XYZ file of C-alpha atoms in Angstrom:
764
model
C 95.577 102.309 64.240
C 93.156 105.552 64.662
C 96.350 107.426 63.857
C 97.887 105.454 60.954
C 95.233 104.616 59.503
C 96.990 100.759 59.136
C 96.358 97.319 60.748
C 98.265 96.439 63.892
C 100.123 93.598 65.726
C 101.171 92.544 69.179
C 103.638 90.738 69.027
C 104.438 88.814 72.813
C 107.514 87.006 73.887
C 109.457 86.249 76.035
C 111.342 82.763 77.428
C 108.146 79.761 79.281
C 107.294 81.116 82.260
C 107.922 84.112 82.089
C 103.881 85.537 81.079
C 103.234 85.825 77.822
C 99.444 84.086 78.571
C 98.411 86.454 80.825
C 99.948 89.482 79.099
C 97.263 88.602 75.677
C 94.573 88.466 78.758
C 94.959 91.538 79.862
C 95.182 92.887 75.991
C 92.245 91.579 74.625
C 90.507 92.760 77.444
C 91.408 96.138 77.084
C 90.867 96.129 73.632
C 87.433 94.598 74.573
C 86.256 96.933 77.567
C 87.842 99.971 75.165
C 86.665 99.994 71.808
C 83.645 97.968 72.144
C 80.289 98.544 72.745
C 80.100 98.373 76.727
C 81.350 94.929 76.806
C 78.772 93.314 75.184
C 77.720 89.874 73.536
C 80.320 89.814 71.266
C 83.258 90.857 73.519
C 82.335 88.348 76.405
C 82.837 85.647 73.362
C 86.075 87.214 72.569
C 86.899 86.638 76.352
C 85.550 83.624 76.399
C 87.924 81.925 73.647
C 91.010 82.819 76.753
C 90.018 79.936 79.191
C 88.694 77.548 76.672
C 92.216 77.294 74.560
C 93.840 77.445 78.077
C 92.083 74.259 78.878
C 92.460 72.351 75.822
C 96.052 73.767 74.316
C 98.476 74.324 77.506
C 99.580 72.012 79.594
C 101.696 71.566 82.933
C 105.588 71.902 82.496
C 109.103 71.959 84.649
C 109.273 75.369 84.304
C 105.645 76.995 83.779
C 102.076 75.070 85.569
C 100.088 76.767 82.523
C 102.719 76.406 79.824
C 100.970 77.092 75.995
C 101.898 74.171 73.941
C 100.697 75.748 70.703
C 101.095 79.554 68.851
C 97.882 81.299 68.280
C 97.130 84.518 66.531
C 94.149 86.075 68.133
C 92.780 89.193 65.496
C 90.104 92.196 67.010
C 88.580 93.207 64.026
C 87.188 96.989 63.960
C 85.415 98.786 61.524
C 85.800 102.396 60.126
C 84.408 103.899 63.398
C 86.902 101.660 64.848
C 84.452 99.482 67.474
C 84.931 96.091 67.727
C 83.060 93.779 64.771
C 84.282 90.503 65.645
C 87.434 88.431 65.832
C 89.278 85.278 64.198
C 92.164 82.711 65.958
C 94.561 80.856 64.086
C 96.577 78.331 65.441
C 99.699 76.602 64.797
C 101.947 73.865 66.047
C 99.701 72.089 68.929
C 102.238 69.665 70.990
C 100.692 66.494 70.147
C 103.250 64.550 71.704
C 101.904 65.312 75.194
C 98.745 62.787 74.504
C 100.535 59.609 74.747
C 104.290 60.849 75.952
C 104.269 59.535 80.046
C 105.246 62.832 81.898
C 106.974 62.908 85.775
C 104.088 65.085 86.768
C 100.803 63.260 86.850
C 97.964 65.074 88.211
C 94.499 63.712 88.367
C 90.741 65.467 88.212
C 90.044 65.903 91.121
C 90.919 67.024 94.495
C 90.337 65.968 97.871
C 87.285 67.881 98.748
C 85.771 66.470 95.741
C 87.352 62.790 95.122
C 84.602 61.556 97.662
C 82.371 61.832 95.206
C 84.159 59.620 92.723
C 83.277 56.053 92.893
C 86.619 53.684 93.843
C 86.113 51.643 90.772
C 86.247 54.555 88.594
C 90.366 55.288 90.212
C 92.666 53.922 87.813
C 95.147 51.937 89.487
C 97.752 55.079 88.861
C 95.418 57.305 90.628
C 94.784 54.537 93.637
C 98.517 54.792 94.006
C 99.289 58.439 93.578
C 96.520 60.074 94.745
C 94.368 63.264 94.007
C 96.101 66.495 92.871
C 98.421 67.905 95.352
C 98.810 71.552 93.786
C 96.921 74.413 96.136
C 96.710 76.967 93.149
C 94.805 74.686 90.908
C 91.518 73.879 91.225
C 90.260 71.841 88.697
C 86.558 71.646 89.860
C 86.168 74.969 89.740
C 88.395 75.335 86.138
C 86.398 72.558 84.438
C 83.083 74.603 85.428
C 84.730 78.049 84.214
C 85.685 76.019 80.888
C 82.063 74.596 80.557
C 80.203 78.053 80.951
C 82.766 79.593 78.142
C 81.987 77.004 75.753
C 78.184 77.839 76.189
C 78.646 80.896 76.037
C 80.659 80.586 72.778
C 77.093 79.126 71.230
C 78.392 75.092 71.482
C 74.895 73.087 73.011
C 75.284 70.487 75.261
C 74.965 67.929 73.347
C 77.810 69.157 71.575
C 79.602 69.677 74.407
C 78.937 66.341 76.032
C 80.763 65.022 72.057
C 83.600 67.120 73.300
C 84.297 65.492 76.964
C 83.757 62.170 74.808
C 86.413 62.783 72.659
C 88.690 63.732 75.359
C 88.043 60.644 77.322
C 88.444 58.370 74.491
C 91.640 59.727 74.328
C 92.471 59.196 77.748
C 91.171 55.631 77.620
C 93.567 54.606 74.637
C 96.189 55.654 76.856
C 95.349 52.676 78.986
C 95.760 50.513 76.485
C 99.258 48.939 76.559
C 100.358 45.719 74.696
C 102.769 42.670 74.429
C 104.381 39.991 72.469
C 101.991 37.539 70.974
C 103.404 34.258 71.827
C 100.940 32.256 69.042
C 102.053 34.506 66.501
C 103.689 32.796 64.295
C 104.798 36.654 61.953
C 105.850 37.881 65.561
C 102.394 40.050 66.035
C 101.234 41.144 69.650
C 97.974 41.196 71.044
C 96.496 43.484 73.775
C 97.789 43.397 77.477
C 95.700 41.101 80.264
C 93.900 43.767 82.300
C 93.664 46.556 79.220
C 90.405 45.116 77.843
C 88.127 47.026 79.652
C 90.015 50.349 78.252
C 89.522 49.229 74.490
C 85.678 48.412 75.258
C 85.404 51.879 76.580
C 87.754 53.859 73.932
C 85.084 52.246 71.596
C 82.427 53.057 72.838
C 83.451 56.079 73.125
C 84.216 56.419 69.788
C 81.468 54.693 68.402
C 83.148 51.723 66.522
C 83.468 48.126 67.579
C 86.046 47.019 69.830
C 87.058 43.977 67.918
C 88.044 45.999 64.594
C 89.494 48.703 67.061
C 91.156 45.908 68.467
C 92.238 44.315 64.828
C 92.983 48.017 63.727
C 95.135 48.469 66.114
C 97.184 44.845 66.214
C 97.424 45.067 61.989
C 97.635 46.828 59.287
C 95.922 46.710 55.606
C 98.379 46.246 52.919
C 97.567 45.959 49.323
C 99.788 44.034 47.207
C 100.363 45.953 43.060
C 101.288 44.025 40.051
C 102.150 45.912 36.946
C 100.243 49.109 37.803
C 96.861 47.245 39.172
C 95.716 46.680 42.704
C 95.636 42.971 43.944
C 95.176 41.748 47.343
C 94.594 43.041 50.119
C 96.265 41.146 53.085
C 96.254 42.189 57.074
C 100.221 42.579 58.104
C 100.689 42.089 61.886
C 102.576 44.663 63.766
C 105.128 44.569 66.625
C 104.845 46.102 69.937
C 106.396 49.267 68.878
C 104.195 49.642 65.670
C 101.447 48.943 67.986
C 101.807 51.713 70.445
C 102.713 53.916 67.221
C 99.320 53.208 66.116
C 97.789 53.008 69.046
C 99.375 56.993 69.997
C 98.369 57.859 66.364
C 94.920 57.548 66.679
C 94.775 59.092 70.056
C 97.426 62.472 68.624
C 94.824 62.594 65.392
C 91.450 62.009 67.324
C 92.653 64.835 69.762
C 94.362 67.689 67.228
C 90.896 67.367 65.056
C 89.254 67.548 68.277
C 91.069 70.924 69.091
C 90.739 72.063 65.081
C 86.883 71.473 65.528
C 87.517 73.744 69.112
C 88.986 76.786 67.514
C 86.458 76.375 64.159
C 83.412 76.736 66.691
C 84.753 79.823 68.441
C 85.502 81.786 65.115
C 81.928 80.883 63.923
C 80.737 82.066 67.771
C 82.615 85.374 67.230
C 82.097 86.658 62.941
C 83.316 89.511 61.284
C 80.999 90.661 57.675
C 82.870 93.431 57.221
C 86.759 95.097 58.525
C 88.214 98.139 58.148
C 91.434 97.169 60.843
C 92.266 94.678 62.785
C 94.899 94.474 65.750
C 96.189 91.019 65.851
C 97.693 89.895 69.467
C 100.270 86.473 68.819
C 101.204 84.383 71.887
C 103.341 81.427 71.012
C 105.321 79.646 72.570
C 108.615 81.337 74.763
C 111.887 80.018 73.665
C 112.544 76.429 75.503
C 115.131 74.159 76.081
C 114.542 70.936 78.832
C 117.159 68.596 80.381
C 115.668 66.092 77.031
C 114.333 68.643 74.098
C 112.785 66.887 70.874
C 110.985 68.077 67.927
C 108.745 70.091 69.158
C 111.383 72.002 71.233
C 113.209 71.902 68.021
C 109.929 73.819 66.030
C 109.207 76.338 69.369
C 112.838 77.528 68.804
C 112.837 77.720 65.243
C 109.683 79.887 64.845
C 111.935 82.321 67.951
C 114.540 82.427 65.772
C 111.806 83.835 63.456
C 110.287 85.831 65.341
C 113.485 87.615 66.752
C 114.726 88.130 63.818
C 111.977 89.915 62.943
C 112.208 91.766 66.181
C 115.620 92.757 65.149
C 114.486 94.035 61.145
C 111.524 96.424 62.823
C 113.510 97.806 66.048
C 117.269 97.507 64.948
C 117.997 97.668 61.464
C 114.823 99.571 59.856
C 114.572 102.204 62.784
C 118.778 102.624 61.894
C 118.207 102.810 58.329
C 115.337 105.911 59.158
C 117.636 107.465 60.773
C 119.927 107.849 58.682
C 117.373 108.620 55.600
C 115.799 111.201 57.583
C 119.271 112.764 58.507
C 119.123 112.552 62.307
C 122.333 111.906 62.809
C 121.904 109.192 65.467
C 125.047 107.045 66.157
C 124.619 103.256 64.765
C 124.140 100.333 67.245
C 125.715 96.749 66.766
C 123.377 94.017 67.651
C 123.199 89.962 66.572
C 122.143 88.731 63.856
C 120.609 85.449 63.600
C 119.729 84.890 59.795
C 122.969 82.183 60.402
C 120.828 80.012 62.384
C 117.675 80.501 60.333
C 119.339 79.487 57.254
C 120.912 76.625 58.851
C 117.298 75.485 59.480
C 114.947 76.551 56.377
C 117.508 76.122 53.941
C 116.281 74.711 50.371
C 118.235 71.388 49.870
C 120.274 71.170 52.691
C 118.768 72.786 55.926
C 117.642 70.307 58.637
C 114.497 70.697 57.882
C 114.598 69.285 54.152
C 117.007 66.512 55.596
C 114.696 65.477 57.848
C 111.654 65.473 54.862
C 114.580 63.568 53.137
C 114.620 61.062 55.343
C 111.286 60.413 55.731
C 110.878 60.142 52.459
C 113.249 56.568 52.711
C 111.780 53.434 52.388
C 113.642 52.622 55.707
C 114.591 56.142 57.283
C 116.787 56.223 60.566
C 117.396 58.985 62.738
C 120.758 57.992 63.121
C 121.605 58.629 59.455
C 119.546 61.677 59.679
C 121.942 63.163 62.062
C 125.205 62.053 60.506
C 123.306 63.981 57.516
C 122.840 66.916 59.411
C 126.711 66.961 60.947
C 127.775 65.984 57.446
C 126.335 68.960 55.819
C 127.128 71.649 58.485
C 129.960 70.385 59.973
C 131.749 73.922 60.089
C 128.326 76.079 60.774
C 128.995 78.155 63.746
C 126.021 77.446 64.610
C 125.465 73.924 64.479
C 127.835 71.312 67.290
C 128.645 68.083 68.400
C 126.428 66.761 71.726
C 129.686 65.992 73.165
C 130.448 70.178 73.312
C 127.273 70.798 75.051
C 128.441 72.362 79.171
C 125.730 69.933 80.553
C 127.180 66.236 81.659
C 123.998 64.459 80.310
C 124.190 66.199 76.536
C 127.566 64.415 76.159
C 126.896 61.189 76.663
C 124.841 61.541 73.670
C 126.478 59.271 70.705
C 127.126 61.752 67.879
C 124.288 60.665 65.694
C 122.159 60.661 68.356
C 121.539 64.621 68.329
C 122.850 67.812 67.859
C 123.145 71.104 69.137
C 122.416 74.769 67.865
C 123.159 78.035 69.713
C 120.177 80.056 69.567
C 120.132 83.389 69.571
C 118.919 82.781 73.826
C 121.514 79.737 74.451
C 122.724 76.698 73.179
C 120.419 73.698 73.352
C 120.753 70.185 72.517
C 118.490 68.181 70.616
C 118.347 64.315 70.648
C 116.573 63.001 67.593
C 114.984 59.991 68.460
C 111.342 60.789 67.641
C 112.058 63.556 64.834
C 110.903 61.205 62.300
C 108.472 59.775 64.009
C 106.811 63.033 65.024
C 107.235 65.037 61.505
C 105.050 62.348 59.926
C 102.280 61.368 62.164
C 99.025 60.005 59.880
C 97.107 57.182 60.217
C 97.535 53.926 58.545
C 94.495 53.072 56.329
C 92.602 50.735 58.695
C 92.747 52.879 61.394
C 91.704 55.959 59.446
C 88.715 53.730 57.748
C 87.443 52.587 61.296
C 87.312 56.633 62.608
C 85.545 57.880 59.917
C 82.750 54.791 59.659
C 82.217 55.449 63.442
C 78.398 55.507 64.566
C 79.159 58.440 66.453
C 78.482 61.532 64.156
C 80.715 64.093 65.857
C 83.819 61.443 65.211
C 82.948 61.139 61.638
C 82.689 64.731 61.011
C 86.426 65.108 62.687
C 87.688 63.274 59.822
C 85.495 63.890 56.881
C 84.994 67.436 57.395
C 88.247 68.820 58.494
C 89.015 72.405 57.810
C 92.121 71.661 56.855
C 92.971 70.859 53.210
C 93.151 66.479 53.183
C 97.423 66.002 52.508
C 98.505 63.009 50.539
C 99.987 60.069 52.945
C 99.896 56.731 50.947
C 102.727 57.927 49.054
C 106.407 58.116 50.536
C 107.543 60.752 47.583
C 104.134 62.912 47.533
C 103.727 63.759 51.564
C 103.704 66.603 53.417
C 105.893 66.453 56.668
C 104.683 68.563 59.854
C 107.417 70.494 59.596
C 107.230 71.540 56.461
C 103.947 72.613 56.785
C 104.825 74.803 60.450
C 107.212 76.249 58.175
C 104.633 77.395 55.547
C 102.293 78.630 58.330
C 105.274 80.619 60.005
C 106.151 81.994 56.763
C 102.413 83.016 55.484
C 102.034 84.899 59.963
C 105.366 86.633 59.113
C 103.867 88.291 55.826
C 100.806 89.354 57.700
C 102.872 90.493 60.524
C 105.028 92.207 57.708
C 101.704 93.905 56.593
C 100.529 95.499 59.695
C 102.517 98.055 62.130
C 103.435 95.887 64.782
C 103.893 96.744 68.605
C 106.859 93.845 70.387
C 106.344 93.312 74.071
C 108.694 91.387 76.010
C 107.632 89.128 78.876
C 110.702 89.020 81.379
C 110.763 86.060 83.885
C 111.647 87.445 87.070
C 113.152 83.680 88.996
C 112.554 80.568 88.274
C 110.544 79.599 91.454
C 107.799 80.966 90.134
C 106.581 83.205 93.540
C 106.074 86.548 93.472
C 108.635 89.571 94.591
C 111.904 87.852 93.615
C 114.231 88.896 91.656
C 116.672 87.008 90.178
C 119.272 89.764 88.863
C 121.374 86.955 86.628
C 118.738 85.218 85.303
C 116.910 89.018 84.502
C 120.286 90.277 82.790
C 120.479 87.014 80.099
C 117.043 86.860 79.410
C 117.128 90.588 78.240
C 120.695 90.687 76.236
C 119.368 87.310 74.750
C 116.873 89.089 73.296
C 118.213 92.140 72.275
C 116.787 94.725 74.250
C 119.925 96.142 75.634
C 120.569 97.132 72.030
C 116.817 98.971 71.954
C 117.266 100.021 74.982
C 121.011 101.804 73.908
C 118.941 102.892 70.964
C 115.675 104.380 72.606
C 118.179 106.370 75.299
C 119.715 108.145 72.299
C 116.942 107.731 69.236
C 113.525 108.602 69.035
C 111.483 105.720 69.338
C 107.918 107.697 68.126
C 107.603 109.354 65.295
C 105.130 111.026 62.766
C 104.535 112.947 59.413
C 104.405 115.984 58.758
C 100.938 116.123 56.578
C 99.397 113.328 59.829
C 100.360 115.367 62.344
C 99.039 118.490 60.364
C 95.697 116.373 59.221
C 95.319 114.858 62.990
C 95.183 118.673 64.855
C 94.091 120.469 62.103
C 90.506 120.500 63.262
C 91.752 122.102 66.215
C 93.036 125.497 65.131
C 91.234 127.710 63.354
C 90.907 128.837 59.712
C 93.896 130.848 59.133
C 96.321 128.554 60.850
C 94.933 125.862 59.352
C 96.594 127.290 55.857
C 99.999 126.882 57.098
C 102.496 124.429 55.715
C 102.471 120.947 57.439
C 106.400 121.656 58.388
C 105.913 125.289 59.636
C 102.766 124.456 61.541
C 104.526 121.356 63.355
C 106.733 123.719 64.405
C 104.767 126.781 65.433
C 102.904 124.204 67.807
C 106.049 123.207 69.058
C 107.246 126.289 69.479
C 104.199 127.942 70.774
C 104.149 125.113 73.199
C 107.578 125.662 74.400
C 109.110 122.324 73.860
C 112.716 122.023 74.597
C 114.531 121.161 71.286
C 115.865 118.174 72.885
C 112.993 116.510 73.256
C 112.078 116.313 69.042
C 114.252 116.017 65.984
C 112.723 117.326 62.616
C 113.772 115.126 60.162
C 113.151 115.760 55.955
C 109.387 114.180 56.220
C 108.891 113.203 59.666
C 108.578 114.678 63.310
C 111.031 112.454 65.379
C 110.149 112.285 69.631
C 111.687 111.519 72.354
C 110.408 108.772 74.818
C 107.386 109.982 76.199
C 106.975 113.647 74.824
C 104.921 112.585 72.246
C 102.144 111.554 74.774
C 102.641 115.302 76.988
C 102.365 116.462 73.137
C 98.868 114.645 72.441
C 97.728 115.816 75.761
C 97.979 119.283 75.519
C 96.854 119.375 71.788
C 93.528 117.655 72.999
C 93.012 119.646 76.112
C 89.585 121.912 77.053
C 88.153 124.721 74.340
C 90.391 127.357 76.741
C 93.761 126.114 77.013
C 93.264 125.524 73.293
C 92.496 129.370 73.338
C 95.749 130.551 74.744
C 97.567 127.821 72.586
C 96.561 129.630 68.822
C 97.567 133.217 70.903
C 100.787 131.763 71.409
C 100.910 130.149 67.878
C 100.014 133.545 66.230
C 102.161 135.427 68.149
C 105.580 133.135 67.173
C 104.324 133.659 63.394
C 104.515 137.088 63.499
C 107.789 136.642 65.473
C 109.142 134.517 62.944
C 108.021 136.706 59.804
C 109.498 139.739 61.258
C 112.669 137.965 61.862
C 112.685 136.686 58.308
C 112.262 140.018 56.966
C 115.000 141.079 59.030
C 116.826 138.367 57.500
C 115.986 138.950 53.895
C 116.890 142.527 53.702
C 120.626 141.817 55.620
C 120.619 139.098 53.546
C 120.239 141.545 49.966
C 122.624 143.819 51.513
C 124.831 141.177 52.052
C 124.618 140.288 48.816
C 124.678 143.659 47.381
C 128.163 144.199 48.963
C 129.459 140.867 48.015
C 128.887 142.116 44.067
C 130.603 145.484 44.524
C 133.307 143.855 46.118
C 134.081 141.586 43.149
C 133.803 144.472 40.993
C 136.187 146.467 43.165
C 138.537 143.681 42.862
C 138.081 143.222 39.301
C 139.520 146.508 38.599
C 142.329 146.996 41.229
C 143.088 143.568 39.357
C 143.280 145.313 36.021
C 145.318 147.973 36.920
C 147.945 146.142 38.392
C 148.187 143.728 35.513
C 148.339 146.861 33.107
C 151.157 148.614 35.332
C 152.830 145.032 35.614
C 153.050 143.709 31.814
C 152.558 147.746 29.778
C 156.312 147.457 29.073
C 156.273 144.510 27.822
C 153.288 144.863 25.824
C 154.649 147.917 24.533
C 157.944 146.315 23.539
C 155.802 143.715 21.703
C 153.997 146.243 19.610
C 157.239 147.981 18.355
C 158.920 145.128 17.698
C 156.357 143.969 15.566
C 156.413 147.371 13.886
C 160.389 146.910 12.743
C 159.352 144.495 9.991
C 160.939 146.597 7.719
C 164.617 144.974 8.764
C 166.961 144.148 5.854
C 168.514 140.852 6.194
C 171.670 141.778 7.675
C 170.249 143.135 10.948
C 168.184 139.641 10.916
C 171.817 138.240 10.312
C 173.353 139.811 12.969
C 170.382 139.131 15.619
C 170.800 134.990 14.493
C 174.490 135.709 15.370
C 174.407 137.121 18.439
C 172.094 134.238 19.586
C 174.763 131.750 17.860
C 177.087 133.101 20.526
C 174.569 132.577 23.661
C 172.962 135.865 24.264
C 169.701 135.753 25.211
C 167.765 138.760 25.974
C 164.101 139.099 26.210
C 161.660 141.566 24.738
C 162.534 144.894 25.755
C 166.806 144.186 25.884
C 166.033 142.982 22.313
C 164.488 145.643 21.240
C 166.997 148.495 22.480
C 170.060 146.089 21.033
C 168.259 146.038 17.520
C 167.402 150.027 17.440
C 171.077 150.934 18.247
C 172.128 148.220 16.121
C 169.371 149.658 13.246
C 170.525 153.563 14.012
C 174.548 152.217 13.685
C 173.399 150.478 10.552
C 171.958 153.526 8.635
C 174.892 155.651 9.877
C 177.670 153.314 8.038
C 175.557 152.927 5.187
C 174.702 157.082 4.679
C 178.502 157.518 5.478
C 181.631 158.090 2.702
C 183.934 156.917 5.329
C 186.367 154.191 4.462
C 186.535 151.782 7.283
C 190.040 152.961 8.505
C 188.189 156.425 8.949
C 185.436 155.277 10.722
C 185.520 157.111 14.242
C 184.792 153.551 16.240
C 186.396 154.688 19.404
C 184.042 158.045 19.298
C 181.315 155.772 18.279
C 181.580 153.243 21.536
C 181.766 156.309 23.301
C 178.332 157.662 21.883
C 176.827 153.924 22.396
C 178.322 153.861 26.439
C 176.945 157.633 27.077
C 173.330 156.769 25.674
C 173.462 153.104 27.399
C 174.148 154.664 31.007
C 171.155 156.856 30.208
C 168.365 153.432 30.549
C 170.267 152.742 33.631
C 167.615 153.085 36.003
C 165.285 151.773 33.464
C 161.834 150.828 34.769
C 160.707 147.407 33.300
C 158.120 145.048 34.321
C 157.899 146.853 37.319
C 161.452 146.992 39.207
C 164.697 148.638 38.842
C 166.884 146.555 36.771
C 170.941 148.238 36.884
C 172.637 147.945 33.761
C 176.130 146.727 34.000
C 178.106 149.246 32.329
C 181.419 146.979 31.870
C 178.848 144.281 30.199
C 177.312 146.937 27.913
C 180.892 148.167 26.666
C 182.012 144.651 25.876
C 179.006 144.113 23.932
C 178.749 146.926 21.670
C 182.759 146.946 21.666
C 182.172 143.608 19.738
C 179.751 144.774 18.042
C 182.139 147.939 17.078
C 184.551 145.300 15.675
C 182.502 143.021 13.908
C 181.185 145.829 12.099
C 184.891 146.340 11.155
C 185.600 143.346 10.365
C 182.747 143.531 8.131
C 182.898 146.276 6.118
């Protein structure tokens, strides 16, 4: 953050129970202690938020005793001097179904030491049967004291803390209310089971509402008739047993969810910031989950982890290799598994699983079997989707095809049962319960439902409601955009064993986690790559103040090169790109430590830099002189080659050129000579320029001799003329034409010129 002048994000990821929450605590403590004002009140409040959020947002699972059942993004804000000025917490997807679902691990908030302080009439029937807490690793008494103290430090007064505990108690008592069919109701309604009236009365008292009104709101819902667009009579519709259970659970979820929102809001109010230059955000979200029974919550959690894994692939693998290629480092490409197709399967518009779930929720009579069939019908051939019977687990193979689907996630295949998908995707209260809590006599409860920080969404119309999955998808995209706008840092938590004990490592499980999270590809890339890098200008500005003025005027690239050479860094430890310098793992920290060491060491470093610069400039001068000499010789060699080629060309083509000139000079040939040449050409005698020239010259001289002679044709000495011509041709036997010795065949010449004389004789 200080170097790049950019806000940063730290993404802590790993499977459930790997230690993400504990790692987040250490990160926050380090930031507050290192950059805070000596652990002042503000820094302590930021740290006190952790036990409060854990108390209200974590729960015990089969794989983790303290599992985060929500996601949180904690921002630590800094001013321009990089001091902590405040914080902000955003939370995502609280697992509200845990409030009402019966788990196999029931525990009670007292141990053997404090059980005697609890009156017998205050113990529930389940507590009397199962006894007190048996986990020696947990101490709810001390943990509750720590949470109460943290709430006090966060500025929540005793009255508000009591209201918080009262609301939690109301939720617990709502869970003790059960229903059964009412034999006296002819409309098929239900009633509160005998023995639950006390829980109903206590819950109503804690919520500040009338017990009879609460009983009526849980057993019936209000419906208003309409005709022609006008509102009509209000009637009460009795609820069946499963519908009453759903109304009770919806009320409990709404109470606890709004209470959790209130607590997060109060924490943010206690750590405000009025101006912020940068921030460091720490993301701690539930890890990848796969249980014997996986429902809507696991679907959303694993969808979130798919998005984070894709973000990890893009930032660490895809963008890293693209940067290496852009900077020209020549690093071999690393292959990795892309999970974009799995994300498209879930969030695709129109045909994605979330879109199909929302469409099913808008139907007059939604059905989870119809929704599941639609998923398989739209994506039957998708690689990531499969039928439950293709699962490797026997329990999953017994699930019907219209009751679940199997998704092949990056961390493994998970089979989801869709029975409760529709209900969990739309957990709105019906009108009578919502109106009841809004008119509560307890101001705290009333404010929870009237002054909610979130924008109230319409719930009365099936065509206008916004589902839980859609809201989570929107919030998740906002989170991903925020992460993309910051510098990202990743922390991978690896679970060493499933027994949750120390000093025990299961190699197969660890290797599987590394492979599924993409760490093997990252480690391979880091082994041959350069994880640390800095632009030349940033590195130059970072250490410019440590150097004298004569060195600070250097070009940033030359400045970095001089520093590395002066420090004696191995060329294998760093590599220069086009705009950045890249370091091998751990080498940038060594370089930074040397640069920020004591002044005496810096003087020695400056002397080494000067020495290297002088040597570099002298070598450069030598190279320039040698380069100029090489260039001069290269130019002269070209000139010499040109002259030699010209001489050879003249020697080779001079005879041809002279012959062509002489031929052009014989423009005075009469028609007889032209006819003679044409006659020879028709006979098939082809001559090149010298032969043709020689023939024409001889024939021309012969023609002149015949024209000037007064002898008749019978008196012409043909034999003597032929001998004279042969004698002249013999002197040309070794005539040098075109640079080679051409030997003339005397027999051919005799035949040729004898034929010529015969022709002349007949002609004349």
